CSV table of C-alpha atoms and ligand atoms in Angstrom, one decimal:
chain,number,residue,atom,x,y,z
M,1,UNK,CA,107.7,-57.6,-48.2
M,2,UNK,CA,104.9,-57.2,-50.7
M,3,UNK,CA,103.0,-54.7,-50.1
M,4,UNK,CA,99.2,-55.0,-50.9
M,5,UNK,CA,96.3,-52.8,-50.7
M,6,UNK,CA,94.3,-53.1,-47.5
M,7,UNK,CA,91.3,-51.0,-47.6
M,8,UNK,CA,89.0,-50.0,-44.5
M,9,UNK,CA,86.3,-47.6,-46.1
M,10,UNK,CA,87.5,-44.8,-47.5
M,11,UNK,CA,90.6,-44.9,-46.7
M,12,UNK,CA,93.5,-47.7,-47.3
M,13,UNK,CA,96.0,-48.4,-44.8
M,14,UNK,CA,98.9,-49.9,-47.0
M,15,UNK,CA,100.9,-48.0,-49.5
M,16,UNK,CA,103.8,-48.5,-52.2
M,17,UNK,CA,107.0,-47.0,-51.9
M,18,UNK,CA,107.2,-47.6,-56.0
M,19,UNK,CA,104.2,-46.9,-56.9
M,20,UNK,CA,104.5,-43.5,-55.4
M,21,UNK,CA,107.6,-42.4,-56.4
M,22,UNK,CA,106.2,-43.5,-60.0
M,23,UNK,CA,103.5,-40.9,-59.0
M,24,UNK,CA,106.0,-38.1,-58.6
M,25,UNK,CA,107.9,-39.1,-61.4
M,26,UNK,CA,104.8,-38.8,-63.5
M,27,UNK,CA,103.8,-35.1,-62.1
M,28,UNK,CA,107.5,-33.7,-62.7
M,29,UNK,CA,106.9,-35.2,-66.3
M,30,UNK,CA,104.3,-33.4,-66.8
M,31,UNK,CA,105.1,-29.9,-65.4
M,32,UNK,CA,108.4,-30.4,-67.3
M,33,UNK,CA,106.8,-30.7,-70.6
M,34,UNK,CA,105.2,-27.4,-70.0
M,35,UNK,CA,106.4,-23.9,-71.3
M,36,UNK,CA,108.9,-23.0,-68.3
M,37,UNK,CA,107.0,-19.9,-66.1
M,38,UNK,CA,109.0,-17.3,-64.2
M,39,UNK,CA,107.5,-18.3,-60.8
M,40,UNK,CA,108.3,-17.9,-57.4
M,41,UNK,CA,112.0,-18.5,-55.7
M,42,UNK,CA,111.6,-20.1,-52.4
M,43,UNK,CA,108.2,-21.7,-51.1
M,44,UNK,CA,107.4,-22.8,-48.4
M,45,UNK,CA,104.0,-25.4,-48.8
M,46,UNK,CA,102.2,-26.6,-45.6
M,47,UNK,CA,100.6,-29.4,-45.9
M,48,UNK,CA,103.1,-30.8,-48.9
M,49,UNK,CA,102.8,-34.8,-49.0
M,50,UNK,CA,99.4,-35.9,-50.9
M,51,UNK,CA,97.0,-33.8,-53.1
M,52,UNK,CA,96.7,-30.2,-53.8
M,53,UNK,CA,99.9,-29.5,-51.9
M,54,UNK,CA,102.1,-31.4,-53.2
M,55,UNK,CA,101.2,-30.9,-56.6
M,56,UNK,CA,101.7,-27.2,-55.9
M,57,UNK,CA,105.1,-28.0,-54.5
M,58,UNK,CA,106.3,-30.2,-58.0
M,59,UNK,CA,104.5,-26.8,-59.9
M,60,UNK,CA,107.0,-24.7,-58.3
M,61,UNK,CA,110.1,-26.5,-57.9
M,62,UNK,CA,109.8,-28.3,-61.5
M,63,UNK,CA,107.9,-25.4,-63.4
M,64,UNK,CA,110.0,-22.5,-61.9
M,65,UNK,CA,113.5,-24.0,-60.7
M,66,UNK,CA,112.2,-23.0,-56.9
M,67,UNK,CA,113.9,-24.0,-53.7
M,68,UNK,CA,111.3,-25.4,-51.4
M,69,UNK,CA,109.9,-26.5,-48.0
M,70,UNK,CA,107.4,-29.1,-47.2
M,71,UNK,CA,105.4,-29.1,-43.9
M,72,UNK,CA,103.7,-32.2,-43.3
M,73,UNK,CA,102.0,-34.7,-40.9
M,74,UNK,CA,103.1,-38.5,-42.0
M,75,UNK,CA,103.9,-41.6,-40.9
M,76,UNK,CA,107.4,-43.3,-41.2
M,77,UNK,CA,107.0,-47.3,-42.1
M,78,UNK,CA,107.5,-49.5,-38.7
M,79,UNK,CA,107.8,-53.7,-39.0
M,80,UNK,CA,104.8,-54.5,-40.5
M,81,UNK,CA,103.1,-51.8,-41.2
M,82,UNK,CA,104.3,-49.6,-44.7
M,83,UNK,CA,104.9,-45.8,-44.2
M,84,UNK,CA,101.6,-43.6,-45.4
M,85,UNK,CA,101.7,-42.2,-49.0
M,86,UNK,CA,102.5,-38.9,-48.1
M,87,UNK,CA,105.6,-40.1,-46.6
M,88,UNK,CA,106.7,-42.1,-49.8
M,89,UNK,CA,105.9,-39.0,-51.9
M,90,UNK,CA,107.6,-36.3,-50.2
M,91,UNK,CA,110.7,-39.0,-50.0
M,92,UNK,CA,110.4,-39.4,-54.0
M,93,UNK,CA,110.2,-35.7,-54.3
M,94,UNK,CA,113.0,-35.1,-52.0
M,95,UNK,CA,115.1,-37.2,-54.3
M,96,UNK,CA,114.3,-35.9,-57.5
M,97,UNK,CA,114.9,-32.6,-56.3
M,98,UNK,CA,118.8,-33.1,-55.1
M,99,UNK,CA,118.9,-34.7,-58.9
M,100,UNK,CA,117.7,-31.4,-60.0
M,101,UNK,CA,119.5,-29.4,-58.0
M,102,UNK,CA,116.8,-27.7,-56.1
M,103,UNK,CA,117.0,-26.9,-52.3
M,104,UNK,CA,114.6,-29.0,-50.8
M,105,UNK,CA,113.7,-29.6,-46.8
M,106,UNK,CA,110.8,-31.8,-45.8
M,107,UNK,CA,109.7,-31.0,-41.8
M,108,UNK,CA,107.6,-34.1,-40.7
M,109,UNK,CA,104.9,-32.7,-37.6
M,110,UNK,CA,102.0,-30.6,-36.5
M,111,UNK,CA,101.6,-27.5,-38.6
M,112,UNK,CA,98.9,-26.6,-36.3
M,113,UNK,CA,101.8,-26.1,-33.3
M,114,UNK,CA,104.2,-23.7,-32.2
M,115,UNK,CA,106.9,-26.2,-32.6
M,116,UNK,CA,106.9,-26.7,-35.6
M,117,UNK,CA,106.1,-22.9,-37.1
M,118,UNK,CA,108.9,-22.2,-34.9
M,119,UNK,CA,111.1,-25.0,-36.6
M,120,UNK,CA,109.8,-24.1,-40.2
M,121,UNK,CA,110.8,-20.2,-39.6
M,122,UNK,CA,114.3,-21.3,-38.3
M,123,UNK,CA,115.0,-23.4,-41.3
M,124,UNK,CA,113.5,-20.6,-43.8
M,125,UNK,CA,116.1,-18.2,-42.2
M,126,UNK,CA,118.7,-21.0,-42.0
M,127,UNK,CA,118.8,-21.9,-45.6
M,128,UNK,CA,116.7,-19.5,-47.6
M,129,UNK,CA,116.8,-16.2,-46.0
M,130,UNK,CA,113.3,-15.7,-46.9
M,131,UNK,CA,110.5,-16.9,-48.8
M,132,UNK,CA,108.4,-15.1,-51.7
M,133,UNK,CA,105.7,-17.9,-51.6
M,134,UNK,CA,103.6,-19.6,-48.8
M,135,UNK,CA,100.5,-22.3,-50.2
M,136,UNK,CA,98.5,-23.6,-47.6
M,137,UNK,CA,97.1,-26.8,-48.1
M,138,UNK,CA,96.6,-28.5,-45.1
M,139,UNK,CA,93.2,-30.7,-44.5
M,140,UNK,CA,92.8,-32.3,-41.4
M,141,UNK,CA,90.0,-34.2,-39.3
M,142,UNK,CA,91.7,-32.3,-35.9
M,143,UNK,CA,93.7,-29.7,-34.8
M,144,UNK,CA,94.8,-28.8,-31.2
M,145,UNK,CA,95.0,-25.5,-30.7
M,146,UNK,CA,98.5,-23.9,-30.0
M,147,UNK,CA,98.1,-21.3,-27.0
M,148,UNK,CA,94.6,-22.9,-25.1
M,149,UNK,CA,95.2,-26.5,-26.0
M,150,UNK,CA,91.4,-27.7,-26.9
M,151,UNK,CA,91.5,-30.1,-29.1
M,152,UNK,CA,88.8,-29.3,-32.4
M,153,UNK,CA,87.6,-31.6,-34.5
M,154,UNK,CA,85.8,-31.0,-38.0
M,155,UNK,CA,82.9,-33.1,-38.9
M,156,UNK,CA,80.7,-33.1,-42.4
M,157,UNK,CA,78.1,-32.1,-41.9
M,158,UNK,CA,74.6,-30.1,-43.1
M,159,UNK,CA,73.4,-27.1,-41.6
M,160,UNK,CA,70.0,-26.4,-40.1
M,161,UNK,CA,68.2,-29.6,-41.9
M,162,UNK,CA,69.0,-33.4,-42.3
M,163,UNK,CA,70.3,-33.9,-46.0
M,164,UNK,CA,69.3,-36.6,-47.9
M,165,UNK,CA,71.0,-37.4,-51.5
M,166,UNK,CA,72.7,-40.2,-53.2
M,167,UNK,CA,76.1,-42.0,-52.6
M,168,UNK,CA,78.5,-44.3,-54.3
M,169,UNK,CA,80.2,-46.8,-52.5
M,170,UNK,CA,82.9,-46.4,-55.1
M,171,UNK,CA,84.3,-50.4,-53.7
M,172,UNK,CA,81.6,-52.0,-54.3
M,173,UNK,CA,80.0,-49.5,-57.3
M,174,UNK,CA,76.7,-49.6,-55.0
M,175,UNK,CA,74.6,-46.2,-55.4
M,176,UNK,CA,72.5,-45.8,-52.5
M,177,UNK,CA,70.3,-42.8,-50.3
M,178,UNK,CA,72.2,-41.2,-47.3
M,179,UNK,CA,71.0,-39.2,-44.6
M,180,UNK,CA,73.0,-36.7,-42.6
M,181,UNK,CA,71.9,-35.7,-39.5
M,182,UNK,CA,72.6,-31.5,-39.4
M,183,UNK,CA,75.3,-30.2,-37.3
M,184,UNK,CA,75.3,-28.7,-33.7
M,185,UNK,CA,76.5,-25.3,-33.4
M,186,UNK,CA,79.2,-26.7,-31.1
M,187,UNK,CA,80.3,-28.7,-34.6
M,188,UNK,CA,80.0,-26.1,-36.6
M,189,UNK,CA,82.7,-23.8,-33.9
M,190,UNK,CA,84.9,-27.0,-34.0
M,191,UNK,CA,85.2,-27.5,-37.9
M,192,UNK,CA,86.1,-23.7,-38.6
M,193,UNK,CA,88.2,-23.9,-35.7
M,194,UNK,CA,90.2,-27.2,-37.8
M,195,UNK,CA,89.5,-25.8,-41.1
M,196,UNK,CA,89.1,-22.2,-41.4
M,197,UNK,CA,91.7,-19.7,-41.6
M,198,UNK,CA,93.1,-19.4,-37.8
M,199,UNK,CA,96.2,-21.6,-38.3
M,200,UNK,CA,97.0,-19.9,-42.0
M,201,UNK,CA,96.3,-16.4,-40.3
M,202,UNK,CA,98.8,-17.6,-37.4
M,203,UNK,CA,101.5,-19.1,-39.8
M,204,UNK,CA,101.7,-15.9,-42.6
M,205,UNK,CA,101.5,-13.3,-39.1
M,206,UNK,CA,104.9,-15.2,-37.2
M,207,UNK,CA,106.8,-15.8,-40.4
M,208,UNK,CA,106.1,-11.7,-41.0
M,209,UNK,CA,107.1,-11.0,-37.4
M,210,UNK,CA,110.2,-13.4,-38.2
M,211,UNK,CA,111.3,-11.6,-41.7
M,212,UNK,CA,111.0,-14.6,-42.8
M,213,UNK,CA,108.6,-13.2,-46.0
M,214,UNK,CA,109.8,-11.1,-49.0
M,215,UNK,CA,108.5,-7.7,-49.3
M,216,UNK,CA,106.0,-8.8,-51.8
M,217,UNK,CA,105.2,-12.5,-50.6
M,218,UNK,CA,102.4,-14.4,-51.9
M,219,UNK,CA,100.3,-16.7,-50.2
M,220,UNK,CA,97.2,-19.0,-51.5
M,221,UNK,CA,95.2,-21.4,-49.6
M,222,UNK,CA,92.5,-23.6,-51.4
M,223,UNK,CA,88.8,-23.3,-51.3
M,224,UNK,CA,85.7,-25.2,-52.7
M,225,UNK,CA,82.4,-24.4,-54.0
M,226,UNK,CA,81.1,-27.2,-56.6
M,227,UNK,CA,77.4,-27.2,-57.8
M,228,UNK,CA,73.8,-26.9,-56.1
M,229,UNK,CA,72.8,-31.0,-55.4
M,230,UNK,CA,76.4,-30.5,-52.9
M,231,UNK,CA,76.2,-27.0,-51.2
M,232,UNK,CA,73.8,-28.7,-47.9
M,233,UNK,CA,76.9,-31.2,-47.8
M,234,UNK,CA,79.7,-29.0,-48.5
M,235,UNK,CA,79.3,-25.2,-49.1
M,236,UNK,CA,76.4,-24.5,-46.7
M,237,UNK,CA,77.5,-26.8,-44.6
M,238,UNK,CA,80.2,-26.8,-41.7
M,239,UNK,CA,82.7,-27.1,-43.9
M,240,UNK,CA,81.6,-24.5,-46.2
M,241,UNK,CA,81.0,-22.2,-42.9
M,242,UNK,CA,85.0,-22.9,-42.3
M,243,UNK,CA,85.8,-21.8,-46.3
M,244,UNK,CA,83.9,-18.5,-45.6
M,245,UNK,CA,86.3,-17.9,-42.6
M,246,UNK,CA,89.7,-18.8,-44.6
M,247,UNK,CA,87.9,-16.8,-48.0
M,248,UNK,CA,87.9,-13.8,-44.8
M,249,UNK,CA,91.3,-14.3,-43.9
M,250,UNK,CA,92.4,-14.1,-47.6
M,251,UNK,CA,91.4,-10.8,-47.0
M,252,UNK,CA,93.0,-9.8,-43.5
M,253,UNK,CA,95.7,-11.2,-45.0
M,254,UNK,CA,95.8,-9.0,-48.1
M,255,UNK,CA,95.5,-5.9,-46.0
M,256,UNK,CA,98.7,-7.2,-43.9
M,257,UNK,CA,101.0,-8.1,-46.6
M,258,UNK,CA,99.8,-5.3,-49.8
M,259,UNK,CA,101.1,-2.2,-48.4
M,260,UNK,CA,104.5,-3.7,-49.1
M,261,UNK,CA,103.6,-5.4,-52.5
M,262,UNK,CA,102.2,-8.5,-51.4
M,263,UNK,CA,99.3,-10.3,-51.9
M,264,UNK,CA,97.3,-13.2,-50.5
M,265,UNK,CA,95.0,-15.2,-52.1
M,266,UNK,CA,92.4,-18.5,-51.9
M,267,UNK,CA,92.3,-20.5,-55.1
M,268,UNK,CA,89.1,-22.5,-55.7
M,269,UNK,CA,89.7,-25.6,-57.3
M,270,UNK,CA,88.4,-28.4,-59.0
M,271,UNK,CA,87.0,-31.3,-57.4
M,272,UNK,CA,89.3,-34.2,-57.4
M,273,UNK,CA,89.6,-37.7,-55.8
M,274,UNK,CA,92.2,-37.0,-52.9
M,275,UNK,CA,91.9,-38.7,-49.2
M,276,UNK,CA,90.0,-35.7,-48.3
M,277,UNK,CA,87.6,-35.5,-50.8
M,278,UNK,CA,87.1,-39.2,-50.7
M,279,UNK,CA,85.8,-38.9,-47.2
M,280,UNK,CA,82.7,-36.9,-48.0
M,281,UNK,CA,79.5,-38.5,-48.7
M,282,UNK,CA,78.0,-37.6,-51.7
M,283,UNK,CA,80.8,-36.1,-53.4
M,284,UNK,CA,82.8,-39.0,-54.7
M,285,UNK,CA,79.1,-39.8,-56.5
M,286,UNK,CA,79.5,-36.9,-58.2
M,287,UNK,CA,83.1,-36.3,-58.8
M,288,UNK,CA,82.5,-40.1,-60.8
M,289,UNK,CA,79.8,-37.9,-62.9
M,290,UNK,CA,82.2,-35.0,-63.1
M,291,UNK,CA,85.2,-37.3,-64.5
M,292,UNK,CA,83.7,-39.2,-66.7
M,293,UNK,CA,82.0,-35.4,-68.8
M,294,UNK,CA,85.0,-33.3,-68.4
M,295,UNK,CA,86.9,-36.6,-70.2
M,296,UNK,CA,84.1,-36.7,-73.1
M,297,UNK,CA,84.7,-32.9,-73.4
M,298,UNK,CA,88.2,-33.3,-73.3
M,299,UNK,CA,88.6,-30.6,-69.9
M,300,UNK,CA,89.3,-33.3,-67.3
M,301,UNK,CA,92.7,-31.8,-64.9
M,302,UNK,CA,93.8,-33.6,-62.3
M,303,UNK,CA,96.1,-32.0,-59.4
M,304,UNK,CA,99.2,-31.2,-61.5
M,305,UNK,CA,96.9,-29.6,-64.2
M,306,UNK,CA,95.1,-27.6,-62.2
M,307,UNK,CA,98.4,-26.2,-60.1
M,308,UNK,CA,100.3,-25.8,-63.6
M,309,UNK,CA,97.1,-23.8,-64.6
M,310,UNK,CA,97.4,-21.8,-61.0
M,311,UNK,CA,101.0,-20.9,-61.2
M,312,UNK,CA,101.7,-20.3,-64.9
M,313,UNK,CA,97.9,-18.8,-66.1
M,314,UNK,CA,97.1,-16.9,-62.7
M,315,UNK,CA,99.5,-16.3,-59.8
M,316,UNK,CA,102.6,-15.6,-62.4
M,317,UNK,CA,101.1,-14.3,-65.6
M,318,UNK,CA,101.8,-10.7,-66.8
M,319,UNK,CA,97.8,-10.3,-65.8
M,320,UNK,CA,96.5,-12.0,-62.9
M,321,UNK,CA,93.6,-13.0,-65.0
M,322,UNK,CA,90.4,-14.5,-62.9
M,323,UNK,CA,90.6,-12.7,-59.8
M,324,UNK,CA,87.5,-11.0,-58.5
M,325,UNK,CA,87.5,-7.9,-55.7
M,326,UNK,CA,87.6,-11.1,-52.8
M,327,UNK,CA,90.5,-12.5,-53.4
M,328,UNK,CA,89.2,-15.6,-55.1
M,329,UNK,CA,91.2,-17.3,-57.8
M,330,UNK,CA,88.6,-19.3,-60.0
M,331,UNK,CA,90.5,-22.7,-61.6
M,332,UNK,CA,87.2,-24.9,-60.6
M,333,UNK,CA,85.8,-22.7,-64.0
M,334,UNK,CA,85.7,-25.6,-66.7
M,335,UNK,CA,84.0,-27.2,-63.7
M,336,UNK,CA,81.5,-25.2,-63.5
M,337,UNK,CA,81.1,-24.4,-67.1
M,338,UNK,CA,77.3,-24.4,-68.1
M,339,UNK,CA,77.6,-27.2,-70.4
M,340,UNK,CA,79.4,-29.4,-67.9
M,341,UNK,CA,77.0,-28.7,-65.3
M,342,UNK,CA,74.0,-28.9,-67.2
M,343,UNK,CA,75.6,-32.5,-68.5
M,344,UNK,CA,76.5,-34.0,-64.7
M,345,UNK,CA,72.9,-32.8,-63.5
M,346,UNK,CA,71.0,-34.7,-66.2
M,347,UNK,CA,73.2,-38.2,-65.3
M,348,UNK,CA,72.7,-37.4,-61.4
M,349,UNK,CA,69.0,-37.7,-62.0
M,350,UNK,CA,69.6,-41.0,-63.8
M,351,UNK,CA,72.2,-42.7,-61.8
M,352,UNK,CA,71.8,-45.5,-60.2
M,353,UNK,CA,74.0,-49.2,-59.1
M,354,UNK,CA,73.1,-50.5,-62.6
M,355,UNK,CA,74.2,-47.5,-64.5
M,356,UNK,CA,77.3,-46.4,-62.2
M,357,UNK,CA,79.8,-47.8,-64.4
M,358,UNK,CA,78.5,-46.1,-67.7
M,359,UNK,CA,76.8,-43.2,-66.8
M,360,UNK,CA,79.7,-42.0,-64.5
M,361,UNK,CA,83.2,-43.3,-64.2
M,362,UNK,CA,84.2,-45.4,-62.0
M,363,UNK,CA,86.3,-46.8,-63.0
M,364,UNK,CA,88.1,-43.5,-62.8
M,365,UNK,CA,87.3,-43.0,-59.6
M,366,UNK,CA,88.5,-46.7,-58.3
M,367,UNK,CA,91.8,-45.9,-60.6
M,368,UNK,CA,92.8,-42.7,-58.7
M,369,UNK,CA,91.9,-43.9,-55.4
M,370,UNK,CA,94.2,-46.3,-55.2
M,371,UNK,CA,96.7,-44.5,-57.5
M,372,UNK,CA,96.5,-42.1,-54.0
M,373,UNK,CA,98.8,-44.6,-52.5
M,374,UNK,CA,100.7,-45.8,-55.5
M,375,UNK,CA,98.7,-49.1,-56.3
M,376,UNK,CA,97.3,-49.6,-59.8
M,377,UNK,CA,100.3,-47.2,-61.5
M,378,UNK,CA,101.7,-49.1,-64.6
M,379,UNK,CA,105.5,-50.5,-64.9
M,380,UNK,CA,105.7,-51.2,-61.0
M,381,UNK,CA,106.1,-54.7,-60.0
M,382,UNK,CA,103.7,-55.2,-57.1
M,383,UNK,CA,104.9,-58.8,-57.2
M,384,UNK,CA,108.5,-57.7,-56.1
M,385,UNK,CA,109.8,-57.7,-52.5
M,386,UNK,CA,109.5,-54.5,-51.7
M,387,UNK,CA,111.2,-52.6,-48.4
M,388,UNK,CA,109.0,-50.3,-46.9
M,389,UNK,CA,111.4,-48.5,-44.8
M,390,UNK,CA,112.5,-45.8,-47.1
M,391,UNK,CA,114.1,-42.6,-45.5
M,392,UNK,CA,113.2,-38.9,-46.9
M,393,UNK,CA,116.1,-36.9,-47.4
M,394,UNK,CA,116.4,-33.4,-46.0
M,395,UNK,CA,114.4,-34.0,-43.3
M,396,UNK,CA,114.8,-31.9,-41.1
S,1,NAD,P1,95.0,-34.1,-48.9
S,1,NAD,O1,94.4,-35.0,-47.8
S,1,NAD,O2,95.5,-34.8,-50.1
S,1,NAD,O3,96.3,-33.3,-48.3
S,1,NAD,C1,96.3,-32.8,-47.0
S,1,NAD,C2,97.7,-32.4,-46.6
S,1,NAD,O4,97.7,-31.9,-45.3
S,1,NAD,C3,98.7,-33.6,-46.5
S,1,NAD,O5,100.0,-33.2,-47.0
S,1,NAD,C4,98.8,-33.9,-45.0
S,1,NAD,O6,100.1,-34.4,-44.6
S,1,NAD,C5,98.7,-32.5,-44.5
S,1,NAD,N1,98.3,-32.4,-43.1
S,1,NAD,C6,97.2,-32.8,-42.5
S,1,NAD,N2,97.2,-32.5,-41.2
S,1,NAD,C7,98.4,-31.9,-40.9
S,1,NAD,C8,99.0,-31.3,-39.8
S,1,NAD,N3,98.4,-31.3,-38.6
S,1,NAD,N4,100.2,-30.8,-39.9
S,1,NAD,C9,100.8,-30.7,-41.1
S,1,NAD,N5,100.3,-31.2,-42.3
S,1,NAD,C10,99.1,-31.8,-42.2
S,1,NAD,O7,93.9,-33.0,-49.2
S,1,NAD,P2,93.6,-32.1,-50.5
S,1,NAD,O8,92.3,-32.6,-51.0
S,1,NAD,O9,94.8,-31.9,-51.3
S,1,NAD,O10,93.2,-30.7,-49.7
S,1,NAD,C11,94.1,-29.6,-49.6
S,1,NAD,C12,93.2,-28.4,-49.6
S,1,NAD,O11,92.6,-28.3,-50.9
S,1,NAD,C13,92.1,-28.3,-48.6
S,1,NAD,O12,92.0,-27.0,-48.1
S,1,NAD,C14,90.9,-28.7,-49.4
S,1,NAD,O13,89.7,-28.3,-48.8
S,1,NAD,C15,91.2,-28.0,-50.7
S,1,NAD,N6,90.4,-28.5,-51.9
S,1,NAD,C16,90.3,-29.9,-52.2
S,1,NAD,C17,89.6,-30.3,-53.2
S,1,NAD,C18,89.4,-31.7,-53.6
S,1,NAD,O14,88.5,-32.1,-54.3
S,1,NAD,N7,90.2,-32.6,-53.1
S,1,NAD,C19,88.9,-29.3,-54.1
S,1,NAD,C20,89.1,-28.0,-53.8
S,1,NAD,C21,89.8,-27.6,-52.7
């Protein structure tokens, strides 16, 4: 068939088997034209398919030669309707992995259940004996939890007071005001329920119970912070609240896995167009600001970057350079940099629909949206007949 984009929102419900695997290709290209690191051996990477994950899982398998596992929650294609990206992506990956020679297992579910922990720490002991590297990357609207079976779901949302700021409406290129209503307390139990640390702390404390975790194992999962006009949308907000409670179990987890050499970090990272990010209001307003200064300065990173910059400059050089006393990894710094900030904040004053398209980029934006689900990539026919059935080897 031909696959088209179909967009509802902020999210589009079609996606290219090509154009995705063109996507991968591109990442590997990139990690492999870096200086070679000497990284982890087997990871395991929860939440593998789209976005920080599974730029973390080319970083290690493509920068350091590791064997890998990928955990996460897609959709095969069926008739009509094409597979989701992450499905497409981790099929891609799969393949250029065997070409490599690279163990490589993709497990398609719920990391949030028992099942599939259960299944994960199986294959980990089936294949790889253990692992020396766990990233946890997984970002969800829900989770059901595994041992009561209330079912949470995490919601956007400011705390204490309605916040008003702009938006972009990054279709149509419309800036506009929004209003968000502040969250109940029941909301603000729900999304650190969905996104705060419980299902990492549960994962790293069964695969130690399992021995399925070197002696000195590492584990990251990824955190936010961004600037002042977003913390009542994002950092002191419900999802902020849920960061503070993984950025705590960074540190439980340090005290469980350091007496035997380990070490467990959070990494706070850039902001980037991914479906996540693209879901929250305000911010893809000002990650169009961001992109279009950090390019002018010649500092923009996009996923691969940034996880290249993790592996080889933080979590595997001689020093690990950038880590404060909690844990934190800083690689959102050229984000934050003074001049970049001072820079975005002067164009957020300014910005409005008839100045979208210069004063920020949009273009940008638009481009890695639908590059998300492999439209837009150059040298793919999107003209061809394309099957979207497309099967993901090693899947176990
Ligand atoms: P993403 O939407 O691109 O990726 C989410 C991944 O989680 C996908 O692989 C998906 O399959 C998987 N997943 C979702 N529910 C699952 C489930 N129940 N079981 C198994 N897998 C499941 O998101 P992202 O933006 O890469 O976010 C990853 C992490 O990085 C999050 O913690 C996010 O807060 C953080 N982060 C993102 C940004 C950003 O700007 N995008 C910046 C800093 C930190």
């Amino acid at each position: 068939m031909i696959i088209q984009p179909k967009t509802r929102g902020f999210i589009c419900t079609t996606a290219h088997p090509a154009g995705c695997a063109k996507q991968i290709e591109k990442q590997i290209e990139f990690v492999k034209a870096q200086k070679k690191f000497k990284g982890p051996t087997n990871v395991l990477v929860i939440g593998s398919s789209t976005g920080y994950g599974l730029a973390s899982r080319i970083a290690a398998a493509f920068g350091a030669g590791a064997n890998t596992i990928g955990v996460f929650f897609d959709r095969a294609a069926e008739g009509q309707r094409t597979a989701t990206a992450g499905w497409y992506n981790s099929a891609a990956f799969e393949q250029q992995a065997a070409q490599q020679g690279l163990k490589s297992f993709s497990i398609v579910g719920d990391a949030f259940s028992e099942h599939i922990k259960a299944k994960t720490i199986d294959l980990i002991k089936a294949e790889l004996g253990t692992v020396d590297l766990v990233i946890y990357s997984v970002a969800s609207p829900r989770r059901t939890h595994p041992v009561t079976g209330e079912t949470f779901s995490s919601v956007i949302k400011p705390i204490g007071a309605a916040y008003t700021n702009k938006t972009l409406n990054f279709h149509s290129g419309e800036v506009s005001l929004t209003s968000i209503e502040p969250a109940i307390d029941e909301e603000v139990r729900q999304t650190i329920a969905v996104m705060g640390g419980e299902d990492w702390g549960m994962w790293m404390q069964e695969l130690s119970a399992a021995g399925a975790l070197t002696k000195d194992a590492t584990t990251v999962a990824y955190s936010y912070i961004g600037p002042e006009i977003t913390h009542p949308i994002y950092r002191d907000g419900t999802i902020g609240k849920a960061k503070n409670d993984l950025e705590q179990t960074a540190i439980k987890l340090n005290n469980l896995l350091q007496p035997t050499g380990g070490r467990a970090f959070v990494s706070v990272n850039k902001a980037l167009v991914t479906q996540s990010s693209s879901a929250i209001p305000v911010v893809p307003l000002y990650i169009s600001a961001l992109y279009k200064v950090m390019k002018e300065k010649g500092l923009h990173e996009n996923c691969i970057e940034q996880m290249y910059r993790l592996f080889s400059e933080h979590l595997y050089s001689e020093d690990v350079a950038g880590v404060d006393g909690s844990c934190l990894i800083r690689i959102d710094d050229w984000e934050m940099r003074e001049d970049v900030q001072t820079e975005v904040m002067k164009r957020w004053e300014e910005l409005n629909t008839d100045n979208a398209s210069t004063l920020s980029d949009l273009a940008g934006y638009r481009q890695d949206f639908f590059q998300l689900f492999g439209f837009h990539m150059d040298g793919v026919d999107y003209e061809a007949d394309t099957e979207p059935e497309v099967d993901i080897l090693n899947r176990v």
